Coordinates of N, CA, C and O in Angstrom, one line a residue:
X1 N 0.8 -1.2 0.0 CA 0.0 0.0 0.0 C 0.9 1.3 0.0 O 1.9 1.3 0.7
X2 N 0.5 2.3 -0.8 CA 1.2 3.6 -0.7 C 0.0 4.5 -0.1 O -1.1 4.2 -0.4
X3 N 0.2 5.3 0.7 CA -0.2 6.4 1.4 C 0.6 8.0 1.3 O 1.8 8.4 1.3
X4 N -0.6 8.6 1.1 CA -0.5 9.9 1.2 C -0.9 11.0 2.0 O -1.9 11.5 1.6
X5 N -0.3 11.6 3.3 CA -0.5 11.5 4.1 C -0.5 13.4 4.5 O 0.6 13.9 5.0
X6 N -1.7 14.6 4.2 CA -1.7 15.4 3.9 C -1.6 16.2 5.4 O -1.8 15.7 6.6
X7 N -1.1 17.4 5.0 CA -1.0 18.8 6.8 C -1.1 19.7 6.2 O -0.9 19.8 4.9
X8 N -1.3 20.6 7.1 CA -1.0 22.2 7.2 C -2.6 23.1 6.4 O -2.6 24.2 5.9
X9 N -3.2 22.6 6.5 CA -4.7 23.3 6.1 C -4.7 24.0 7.1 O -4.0 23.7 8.0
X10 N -6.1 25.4 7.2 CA -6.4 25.6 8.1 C -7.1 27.1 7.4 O -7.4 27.4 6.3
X11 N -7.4 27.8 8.5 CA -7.9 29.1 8.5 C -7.4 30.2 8.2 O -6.7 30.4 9.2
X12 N -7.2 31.5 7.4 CA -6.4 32.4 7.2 C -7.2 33.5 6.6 O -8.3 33.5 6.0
X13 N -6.5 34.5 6.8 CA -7.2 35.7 6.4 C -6.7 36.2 4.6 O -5.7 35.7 4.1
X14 N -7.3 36.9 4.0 CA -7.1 37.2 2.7 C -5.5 37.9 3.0 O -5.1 38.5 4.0
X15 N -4.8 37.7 2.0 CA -3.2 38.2 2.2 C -2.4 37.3 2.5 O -1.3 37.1 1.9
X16 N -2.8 36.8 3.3 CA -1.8 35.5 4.6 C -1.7 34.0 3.3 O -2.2 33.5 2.3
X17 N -0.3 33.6 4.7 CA -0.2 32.2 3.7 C -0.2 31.0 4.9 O -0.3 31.0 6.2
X18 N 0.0 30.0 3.8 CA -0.1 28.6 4.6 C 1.0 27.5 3.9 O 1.3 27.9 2.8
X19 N 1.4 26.6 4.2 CA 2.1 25.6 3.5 C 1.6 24.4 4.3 O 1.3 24.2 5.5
X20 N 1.6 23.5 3.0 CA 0.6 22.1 3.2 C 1.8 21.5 2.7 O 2.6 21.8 1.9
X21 N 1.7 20.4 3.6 CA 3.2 19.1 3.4 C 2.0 17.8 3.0 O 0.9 17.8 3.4
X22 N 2.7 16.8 2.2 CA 2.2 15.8 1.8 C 3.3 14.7 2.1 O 4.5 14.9 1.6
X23 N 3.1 13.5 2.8 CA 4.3 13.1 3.6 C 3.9 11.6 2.7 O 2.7 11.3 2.8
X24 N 4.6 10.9 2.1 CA 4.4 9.6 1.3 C 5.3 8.5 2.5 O 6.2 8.9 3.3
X25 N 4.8 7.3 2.4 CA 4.9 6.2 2.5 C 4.7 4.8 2.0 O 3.7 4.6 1.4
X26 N 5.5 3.5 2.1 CA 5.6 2.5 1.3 C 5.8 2.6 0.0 O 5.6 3.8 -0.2
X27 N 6.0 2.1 -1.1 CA 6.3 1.6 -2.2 C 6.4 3.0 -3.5 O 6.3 3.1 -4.7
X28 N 7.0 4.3 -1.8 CA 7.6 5.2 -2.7 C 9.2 5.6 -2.4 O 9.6 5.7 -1.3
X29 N 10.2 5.8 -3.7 CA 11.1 6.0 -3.4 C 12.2 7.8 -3.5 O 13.3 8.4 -3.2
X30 N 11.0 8.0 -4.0 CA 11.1 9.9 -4.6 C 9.5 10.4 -4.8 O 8.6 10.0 -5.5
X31 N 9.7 11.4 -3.9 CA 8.3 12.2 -4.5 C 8.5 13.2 -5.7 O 7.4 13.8 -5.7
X32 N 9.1 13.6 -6.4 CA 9.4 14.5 -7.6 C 8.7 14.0 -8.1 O 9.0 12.8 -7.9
X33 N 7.7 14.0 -8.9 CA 6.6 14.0 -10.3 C 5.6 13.2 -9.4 O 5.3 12.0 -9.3
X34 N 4.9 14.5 -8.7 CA 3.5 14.5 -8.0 C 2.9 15.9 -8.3 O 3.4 17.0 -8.7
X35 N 1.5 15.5 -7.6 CA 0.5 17.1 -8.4 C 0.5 17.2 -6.9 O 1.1 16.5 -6.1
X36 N -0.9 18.8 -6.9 CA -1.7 19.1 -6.0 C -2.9 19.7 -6.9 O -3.0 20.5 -7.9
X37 N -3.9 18.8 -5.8 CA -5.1 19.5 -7.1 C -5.9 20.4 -5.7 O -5.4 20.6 -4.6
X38 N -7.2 20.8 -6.1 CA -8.0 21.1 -4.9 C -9.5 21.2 -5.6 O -9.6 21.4 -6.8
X39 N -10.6 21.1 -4.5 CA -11.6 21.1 -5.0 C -12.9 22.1 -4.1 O -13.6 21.8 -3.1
X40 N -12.9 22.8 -4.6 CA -14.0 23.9 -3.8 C -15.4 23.4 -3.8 O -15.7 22.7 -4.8
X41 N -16.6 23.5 -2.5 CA -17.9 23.2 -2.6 C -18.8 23.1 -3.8 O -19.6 24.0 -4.1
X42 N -18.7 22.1 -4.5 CA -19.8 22.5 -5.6 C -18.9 22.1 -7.2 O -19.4 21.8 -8.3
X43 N -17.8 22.2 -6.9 CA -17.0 22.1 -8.4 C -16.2 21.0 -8.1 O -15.8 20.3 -7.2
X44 N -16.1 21.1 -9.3 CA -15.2 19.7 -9.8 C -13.3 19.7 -9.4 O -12.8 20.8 -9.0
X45 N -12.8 19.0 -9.4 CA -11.4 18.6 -8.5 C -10.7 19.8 -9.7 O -11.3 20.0 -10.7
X46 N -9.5 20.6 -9.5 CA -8.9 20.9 -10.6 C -7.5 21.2 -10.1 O -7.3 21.5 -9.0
X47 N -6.7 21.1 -11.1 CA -5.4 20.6 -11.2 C -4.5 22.1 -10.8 O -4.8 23.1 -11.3
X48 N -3.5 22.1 -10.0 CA -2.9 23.3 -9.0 C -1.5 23.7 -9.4 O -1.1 24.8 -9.8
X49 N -0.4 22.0 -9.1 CA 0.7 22.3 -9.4 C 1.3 20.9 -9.6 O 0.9 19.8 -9.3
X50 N 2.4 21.4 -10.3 CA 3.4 19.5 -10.5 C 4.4 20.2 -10.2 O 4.6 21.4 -10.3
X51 N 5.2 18.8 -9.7 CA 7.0 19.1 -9.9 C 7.2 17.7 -10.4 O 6.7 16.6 -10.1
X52 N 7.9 18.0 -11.3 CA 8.5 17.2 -12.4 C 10.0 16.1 -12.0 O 10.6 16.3 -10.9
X53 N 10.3 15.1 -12.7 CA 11.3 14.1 -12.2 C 12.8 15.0 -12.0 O 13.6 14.6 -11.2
X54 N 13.0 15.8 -12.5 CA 13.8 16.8 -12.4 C 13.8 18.2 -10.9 O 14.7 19.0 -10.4
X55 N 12.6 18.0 -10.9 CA 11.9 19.0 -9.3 C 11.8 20.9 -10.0 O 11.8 22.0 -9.4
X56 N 11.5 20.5 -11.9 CA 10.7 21.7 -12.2 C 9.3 21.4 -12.1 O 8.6 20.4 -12.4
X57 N 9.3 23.0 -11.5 CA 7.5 23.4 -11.6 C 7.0 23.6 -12.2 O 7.7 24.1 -13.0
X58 N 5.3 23.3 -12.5 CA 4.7 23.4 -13.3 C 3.1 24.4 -12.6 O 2.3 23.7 -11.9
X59 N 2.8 25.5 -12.7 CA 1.7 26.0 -11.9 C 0.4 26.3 -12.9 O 0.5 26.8 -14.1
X60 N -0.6 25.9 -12.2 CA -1.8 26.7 -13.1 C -1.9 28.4 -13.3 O -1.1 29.0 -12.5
X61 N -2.3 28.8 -13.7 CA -2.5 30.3 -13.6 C -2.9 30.8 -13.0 O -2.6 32.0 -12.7
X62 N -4.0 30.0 -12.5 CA -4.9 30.9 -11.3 C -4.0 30.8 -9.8 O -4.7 31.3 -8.9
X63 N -2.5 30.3 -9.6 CA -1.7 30.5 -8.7 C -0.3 30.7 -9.0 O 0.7 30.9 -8.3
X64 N -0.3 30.7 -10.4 CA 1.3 31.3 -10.8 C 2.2 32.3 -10.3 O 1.9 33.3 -11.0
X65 N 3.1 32.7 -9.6 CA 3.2 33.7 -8.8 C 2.8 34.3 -7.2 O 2.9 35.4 -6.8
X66 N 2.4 32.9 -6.7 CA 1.8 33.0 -5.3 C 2.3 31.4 -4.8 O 2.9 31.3 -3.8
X67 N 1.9 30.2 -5.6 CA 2.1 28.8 -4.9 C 3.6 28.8 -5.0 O 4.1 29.7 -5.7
X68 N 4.2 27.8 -4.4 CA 5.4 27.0 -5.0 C 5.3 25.4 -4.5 O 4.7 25.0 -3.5
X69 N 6.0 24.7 -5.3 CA 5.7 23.5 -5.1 C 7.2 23.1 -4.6 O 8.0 24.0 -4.6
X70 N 7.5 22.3 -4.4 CA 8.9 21.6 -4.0 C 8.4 20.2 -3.1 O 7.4 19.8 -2.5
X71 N 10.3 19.3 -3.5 CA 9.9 18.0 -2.8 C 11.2 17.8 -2.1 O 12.2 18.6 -2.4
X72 N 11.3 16.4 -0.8 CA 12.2 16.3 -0.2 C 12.5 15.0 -0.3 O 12.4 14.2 0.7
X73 N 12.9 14.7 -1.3 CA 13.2 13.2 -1.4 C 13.6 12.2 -0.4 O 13.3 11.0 -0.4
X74 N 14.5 13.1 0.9 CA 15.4 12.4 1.7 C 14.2 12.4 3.2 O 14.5 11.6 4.1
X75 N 13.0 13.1 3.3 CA 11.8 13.0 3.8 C 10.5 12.6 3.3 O 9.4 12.6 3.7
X76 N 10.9 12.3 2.2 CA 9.4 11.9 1.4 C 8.4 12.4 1.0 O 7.5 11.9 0.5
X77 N 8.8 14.0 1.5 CA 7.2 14.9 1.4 C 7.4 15.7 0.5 O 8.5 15.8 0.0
X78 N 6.2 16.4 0.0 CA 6.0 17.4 -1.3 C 5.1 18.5 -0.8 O 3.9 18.4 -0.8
X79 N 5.7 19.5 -0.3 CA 5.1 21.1 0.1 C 4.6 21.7 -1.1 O 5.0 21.5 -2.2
X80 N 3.5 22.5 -0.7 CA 3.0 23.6 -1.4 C 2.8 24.8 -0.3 O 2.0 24.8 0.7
X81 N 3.8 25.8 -0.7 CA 3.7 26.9 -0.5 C 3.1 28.4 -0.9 O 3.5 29.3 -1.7
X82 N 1.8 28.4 -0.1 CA 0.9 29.2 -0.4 C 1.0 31.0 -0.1 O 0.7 31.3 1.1
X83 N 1.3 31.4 -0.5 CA 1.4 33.1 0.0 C 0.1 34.0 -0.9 O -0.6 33.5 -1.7
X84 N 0.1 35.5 -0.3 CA -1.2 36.2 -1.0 C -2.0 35.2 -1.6 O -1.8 34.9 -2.8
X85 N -3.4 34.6 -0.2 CA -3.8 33.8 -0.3 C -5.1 34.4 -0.5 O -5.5 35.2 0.3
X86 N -6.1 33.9 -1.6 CA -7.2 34.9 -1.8 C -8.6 34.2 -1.5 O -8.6 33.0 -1.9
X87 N -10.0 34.6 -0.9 CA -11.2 34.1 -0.9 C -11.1 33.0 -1.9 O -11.1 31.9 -1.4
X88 N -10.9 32.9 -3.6 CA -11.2 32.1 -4.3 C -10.0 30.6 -4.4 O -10.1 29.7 -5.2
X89 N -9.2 30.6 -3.4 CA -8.2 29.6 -3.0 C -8.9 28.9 -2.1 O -8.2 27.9 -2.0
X90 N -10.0 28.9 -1.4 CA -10.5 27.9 -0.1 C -11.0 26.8 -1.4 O -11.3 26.9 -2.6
X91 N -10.9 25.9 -0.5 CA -10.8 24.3 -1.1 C -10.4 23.2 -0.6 O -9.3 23.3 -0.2
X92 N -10.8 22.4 -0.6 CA -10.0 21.1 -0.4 C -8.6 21.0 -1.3 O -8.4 21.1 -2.5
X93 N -7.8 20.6 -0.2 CA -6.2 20.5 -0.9 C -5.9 19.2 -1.1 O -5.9 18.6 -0.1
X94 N -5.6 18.4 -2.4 CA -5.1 16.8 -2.1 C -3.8 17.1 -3.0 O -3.6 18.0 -3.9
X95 N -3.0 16.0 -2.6 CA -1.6 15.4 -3.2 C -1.6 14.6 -3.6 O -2.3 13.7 -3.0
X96 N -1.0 14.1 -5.0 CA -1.7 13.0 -6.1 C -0.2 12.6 -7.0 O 0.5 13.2 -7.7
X97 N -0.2 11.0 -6.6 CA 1.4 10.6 -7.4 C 0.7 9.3 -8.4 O 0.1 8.3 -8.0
X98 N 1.0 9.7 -9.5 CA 0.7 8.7 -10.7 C 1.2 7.1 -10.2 O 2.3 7.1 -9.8
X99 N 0.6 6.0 -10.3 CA -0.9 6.2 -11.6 C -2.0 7.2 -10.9 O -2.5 8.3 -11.3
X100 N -2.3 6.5 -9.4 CA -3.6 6.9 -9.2 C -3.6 6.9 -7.9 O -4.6 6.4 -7.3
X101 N -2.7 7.3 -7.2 CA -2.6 7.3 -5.2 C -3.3 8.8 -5.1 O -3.3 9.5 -6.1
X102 N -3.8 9.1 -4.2 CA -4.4 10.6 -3.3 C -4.1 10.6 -1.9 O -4.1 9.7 -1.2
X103 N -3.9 11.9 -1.7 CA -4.2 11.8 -0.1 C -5.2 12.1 0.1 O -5.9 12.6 -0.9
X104 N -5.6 12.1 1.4 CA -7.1 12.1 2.2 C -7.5 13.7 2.3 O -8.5 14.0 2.9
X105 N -6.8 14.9 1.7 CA -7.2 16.3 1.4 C -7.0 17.1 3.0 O -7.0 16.6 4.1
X106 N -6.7 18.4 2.6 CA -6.8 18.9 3.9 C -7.0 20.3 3.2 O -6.6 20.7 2.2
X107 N -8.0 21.0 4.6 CA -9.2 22.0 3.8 C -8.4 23.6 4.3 O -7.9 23.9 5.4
X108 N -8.5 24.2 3.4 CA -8.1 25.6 3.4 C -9.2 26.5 3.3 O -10.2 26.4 2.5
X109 N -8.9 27.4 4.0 CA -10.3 28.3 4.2 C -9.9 29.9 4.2 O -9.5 30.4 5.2
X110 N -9.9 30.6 3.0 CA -9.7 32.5 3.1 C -10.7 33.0 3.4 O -11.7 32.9 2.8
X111 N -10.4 33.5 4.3 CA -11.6 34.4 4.7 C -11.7 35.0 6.5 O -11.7 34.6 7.6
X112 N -11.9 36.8 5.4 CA -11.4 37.7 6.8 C -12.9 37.5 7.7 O -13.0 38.0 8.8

């Protein structure tokens, strides 16, 4: 079994940031080339950030210049680094390593 094993959600005001760690276990040997997707009440899951087998980023637009993604091979985890964090960012946060593993999401909430 691989697990995905999500932190750092929580509550914050418009401006403020957060960083969400995604901590892998079992039948992983590198987290480099995993996503973060998230999914807000009502919509569908949508795709946030990758870091690549190399550990380049890859960002959607709607956080280009605010997320960063990075991994720690020698800890297993893959952060996303959230800064000027806006109302339209609350969502469920998941971490997702091909083919098809997820973590169990952890919920972010902007709002002053």
């Amino acid at each position: 079994q691989v697990q995905l094993v999500e932190s750092g959600g929580g509550l914050v005001q418009p401006g403020g940031s957060l960083r969400l760690s995604c901590a892998a276990s079992g039948s992983i040997f590198v987290v480099t080339g995993m996503d973060w997707y998230r999914q807000a009440p009502g919509k569908e899951r949508e795709w946030v950030a990758s870091i690549g087998t190399y550990g380049n980023p890859v960002y959607a637009d709607s956080v280009k210049g605010r997320f960063t993604i990075s991994g720690d091979n020698a800890k297993k985890t893959v952060y996303l680094q959230m800064n000027g964090l806006k109302p339209e960012d609350t969502a469920v946060y998941y971490c997702k390593k091909d083919p098809n593993y997820w973590g169990q999401g952890t919920q972010v909430t902007v709002s002053s």
